[in-house]
Amino acid sequence: MIVGASYGTLGSSRAQAQLRQILDAPELRAYIMPSSEYHLAHSLQAFDESGALKDSEQIRRLEALFTDFLVFIKITSQLTETHAQHQKEVEAFSWEELEQ
C-alpha cells in the first residue's frame, strides 16, 4: 500500500506513481496492492495539534484502506505459501516413479 501527503493539492500522486513503478520492477518482486493509493492534499491543515487527522471522511477512507490492506496481506501470504509448496512438489516430481 502506498500512502502519501503533500502541502499542495496533488497529494503526492506523482511520487506515488513513480514509487509504484519502481516496486513493480521484476527485480524487486514486491507485492503491490492494486488501487491502494491514498493521497492526502493540504497536509499542513489536515491534522490537529495532537497529530490526528481532522476530517472524518479522510479517517474513514484511510481506515477502509488499511482494512483492505490487511486482507491483501493475508491473501498474499496464502498465495506465497501455496506457491512454495507447489514448487517443492515440482522439484520432487519424477517421471520414472510415475511409470512404475
CSV table of C-alpha atoms in Angstrom, one decimal:
chain,number,residue,atom,x,y,z
A,1,MET,CA,0.0,0.0,0.0
A,2,ILE,CA,1.3,3.4,-1.0
A,3,VAL,CA,0.3,6.4,1.1
A,4,GLY,CA,1.4,10.0,0.8
A,5,ALA,CA,0.7,13.5,1.8
A,6,SER,CA,1.6,16.9,0.4
A,7,TYR,CA,1.3,20.6,1.2
A,8,GLY,CA,-0.5,21.2,-2.2
A,9,THR,CA,-3.5,19.8,-4.0
A,10,LEU,CA,-2.0,16.8,-5.8
A,11,GLY,CA,-1.4,14.8,-2.6
A,12,SER,CA,1.9,13.2,-3.7
A,13,SER,CA,0.3,11.5,-6.6
A,14,ARG,CA,3.3,11.8,-8.9
A,15,ALA,CA,5.7,10.4,-6.3
A,16,GLN,CA,3.3,7.5,-5.6
A,17,ALA,CA,3.1,6.7,-9.3
A,18,GLN,CA,6.9,6.6,-9.5
A,19,LEU,CA,7.2,4.5,-6.4
A,20,ARG,CA,4.6,2.0,-7.7
A,21,GLN,CA,6.6,1.7,-10.9
A,22,ILE,CA,9.8,1.0,-9.0
A,23,LEU,CA,8.2,-1.5,-6.7
A,24,ASP,CA,6.6,-3.3,-9.6
A,25,ALA,CA,10.0,-4.0,-11.2
A,26,PRO,CA,10.7,-7.7,-11.7
A,27,GLU,CA,14.0,-7.5,-9.8
A,28,LEU,CA,12.2,-6.4,-6.6
A,29,ARG,CA,9.3,-8.9,-6.8
A,30,ALA,CA,7.3,-6.7,-4.5
A,31,TYR,CA,3.6,-7.4,-3.9
A,32,ILE,CA,1.7,-4.2,-4.5
A,33,MET,CA,-1.9,-3.9,-3.6
A,34,PRO,CA,-3.8,-2.7,-6.7
A,35,SER,CA,-5.8,0.6,-6.4
A,36,SER,CA,-4.5,1.3,-3.0
A,37,GLU,CA,-3.1,4.8,-3.3
A,38,TYR,CA,-4.1,7.2,-0.6
A,39,HIS,CA,-3.4,10.9,-1.4
A,40,LEU,CA,-3.7,13.5,1.4
A,41,ALA,CA,-3.7,17.0,0.0
A,42,HIS,CA,-3.1,20.1,2.1
A,43,SER,CA,-1.4,18.1,4.8
A,44,LEU,CA,-0.5,21.2,6.8
A,45,GLN,CA,-4.1,21.8,7.5
A,46,ALA,CA,-5.2,18.2,7.8
A,47,PHE,CA,-4.0,17.4,11.3
A,48,ASP,CA,-4.9,18.8,14.7
A,49,GLU,CA,-2.4,19.8,17.4
A,50,SER,CA,-2.0,16.2,18.6
A,51,GLY,CA,-1.3,14.9,15.1
A,52,ALA,CA,-4.6,13.2,14.4
A,53,LEU,CA,-6.5,13.7,11.1
A,54,LYS,CA,-9.3,16.2,11.4
A,55,ASP,CA,-11.5,15.2,8.5
A,56,SER,CA,-13.8,12.3,9.4
A,57,GLU,CA,-14.1,11.3,5.7
A,58,GLN,CA,-10.4,11.1,5.3
A,59,ILE,CA,-10.2,8.9,8.5
A,60,ARG,CA,-12.9,6.6,7.1
A,61,ARG,CA,-11.2,6.3,3.8
A,62,LEU,CA,-7.8,5.5,5.4
A,63,GLU,CA,-9.3,3.0,7.9
A,64,ALA,CA,-11.1,1.2,5.0
A,65,LEU,CA,-7.9,1.2,3.0
A,66,PHE,CA,-6.0,-0.4,5.9
A,67,THR,CA,-8.7,-3.0,6.4
A,68,ASP,CA,-8.4,-3.9,2.7
A,69,PHE,CA,-4.6,-4.0,3.1
A,70,LEU,CA,-4.8,-6.5,5.9
A,71,VAL,CA,-6.9,-8.7,3.7
A,72,PHE,CA,-4.4,-8.3,0.9
A,73,ILE,CA,-1.6,-9.3,3.2
A,74,LYS,CA,-3.5,-12.4,4.3
A,75,ILE,CA,-4.3,-13.5,0.7
A,76,THR,CA,-0.7,-12.7,-0.5
A,77,SER,CA,0.7,-14.8,2.3
A,78,GLN,CA,-1.5,-17.7,1.5
A,79,LEU,CA,-0.6,-17.5,-2.2
A,80,THR,CA,3.1,-17.3,-1.4
A,81,GLU,CA,2.9,-20.4,0.9
A,82,THR,CA,0.9,-22.3,-1.8
A,83,HIS,CA,3.4,-21.4,-4.5
A,84,ALA,CA,6.3,-22.5,-2.3
A,85,GLN,CA,4.5,-25.8,-1.7
A,86,HIS,CA,3.9,-26.4,-5.4
A,87,GLN,CA,7.5,-25.5,-6.2
A,88,LYS,CA,8.6,-28.3,-3.7
A,89,GLU,CA,6.2,-30.8,-5.4
A,90,VAL,CA,7.5,-29.9,-8.8
A,91,GLU,CA,11.1,-30.3,-7.7
A,92,ALA,CA,10.3,-33.7,-6.2
A,93,PHE,CA,8.4,-35.0,-9.2
A,94,SER,CA,9.9,-37.9,-11.1
A,95,TRP,CA,8.7,-39.3,-14.4
A,96,GLU,CA,10.5,-42.6,-13.6
A,97,GLU,CA,8.4,-43.0,-10.4
A,98,LEU,CA,5.2,-42.2,-12.3
A,99,GLU,CA,5.8,-45.0,-14.8
A,100,GLN,CA,6.2,-47.7,-12.2
